[in-house]
XYZ file of C-alpha atoms in Angstrom:
84
model
C 80.974 133.350 36.771
C 82.859 130.528 38.468
C 84.652 130.948 41.784
C 88.157 130.663 40.273
C 87.498 133.578 37.952
C 85.976 135.607 40.817
C 89.001 134.921 43.002
C 91.363 135.976 40.207
C 89.478 139.253 39.728
C 89.316 139.957 43.466
C 93.016 139.179 43.906
C 93.943 141.526 41.043
C 91.796 144.310 42.470
C 93.252 143.800 45.951
C 96.807 144.002 44.583
C 95.940 147.188 42.664
C 94.482 148.674 45.846
C 97.577 147.783 47.882
C 99.785 149.260 45.153
C 97.804 152.496 45.194
C 98.069 152.684 48.973
C 101.840 152.192 48.809
C 102.046 154.888 46.120
C 100.032 157.301 48.276
C 102.127 156.592 51.359
C 105.365 157.107 49.421
C 104.006 160.353 47.937
C 103.074 161.602 51.394
C 106.333 160.487 52.997
C 108.615 161.995 50.319
C 106.892 165.366 50.330
C 106.220 165.572 54.074
C 109.686 164.557 55.217
C 111.597 165.699 52.150
C 110.311 169.251 52.116
C 109.527 169.396 55.823
C 113.016 168.594 57.054
C 114.217 172.206 56.752
C 114.065 174.894 59.378
C 110.574 176.469 59.461
C 112.073 179.823 58.474
C 113.200 178.251 55.161
C 109.808 176.818 54.157
C 108.201 177.883 50.924
C 104.466 178.504 51.062
C 101.678 177.557 48.654
C 98.277 179.200 49.228
C 99.360 180.031 52.772
C 100.353 176.467 53.648
C 103.934 175.272 54.070
C 105.032 173.567 50.855
C 105.546 170.188 52.525
C 101.983 170.227 53.896
C 100.396 171.426 50.662
C 102.143 168.842 48.457
C 101.873 165.898 50.865
C 98.398 166.394 52.340
C 96.353 168.611 50.027
C 97.715 167.878 46.557
C 98.378 164.243 47.501
C 94.742 163.827 48.498
C 93.520 165.291 45.202
C 95.936 163.139 43.172
C 94.992 159.906 44.948
C 91.260 160.661 44.614
C 91.610 161.191 40.862
C 93.817 158.133 40.518
C 91.371 155.971 42.479
C 88.454 157.221 40.398
C 90.333 156.364 37.188
C 91.398 152.921 38.399
C 87.914 151.982 39.616
C 86.337 153.090 36.323
C 88.910 151.375 34.078
C 90.155 148.290 35.918
C 87.593 147.196 38.513
C 84.622 145.072 37.505
C 81.412 144.265 39.318
C 81.477 140.808 40.874
C 78.272 139.120 42.017
C 78.724 137.586 45.460
C 75.371 135.773 45.478
C 75.653 132.026 45.285
C 74.498 130.428 42.060
């Protein structure tokens, strides 16, 4: 595989990774600050956790892990870094 093709693949994978990170940060931010901006007495609870914490930290972690697994399996390819 020539270096131009390797660079194109690596650039695409880096952009996908950055996009996934931005998605995860937005997920966390919307749920943490969106649901967590109420008075603590008004929080809803999921499995004993405040809703904002459950959706931003626990469910967000599970979603991003599954999404990363899917993306790595479907879109990432193995690139040999040894010189020819």
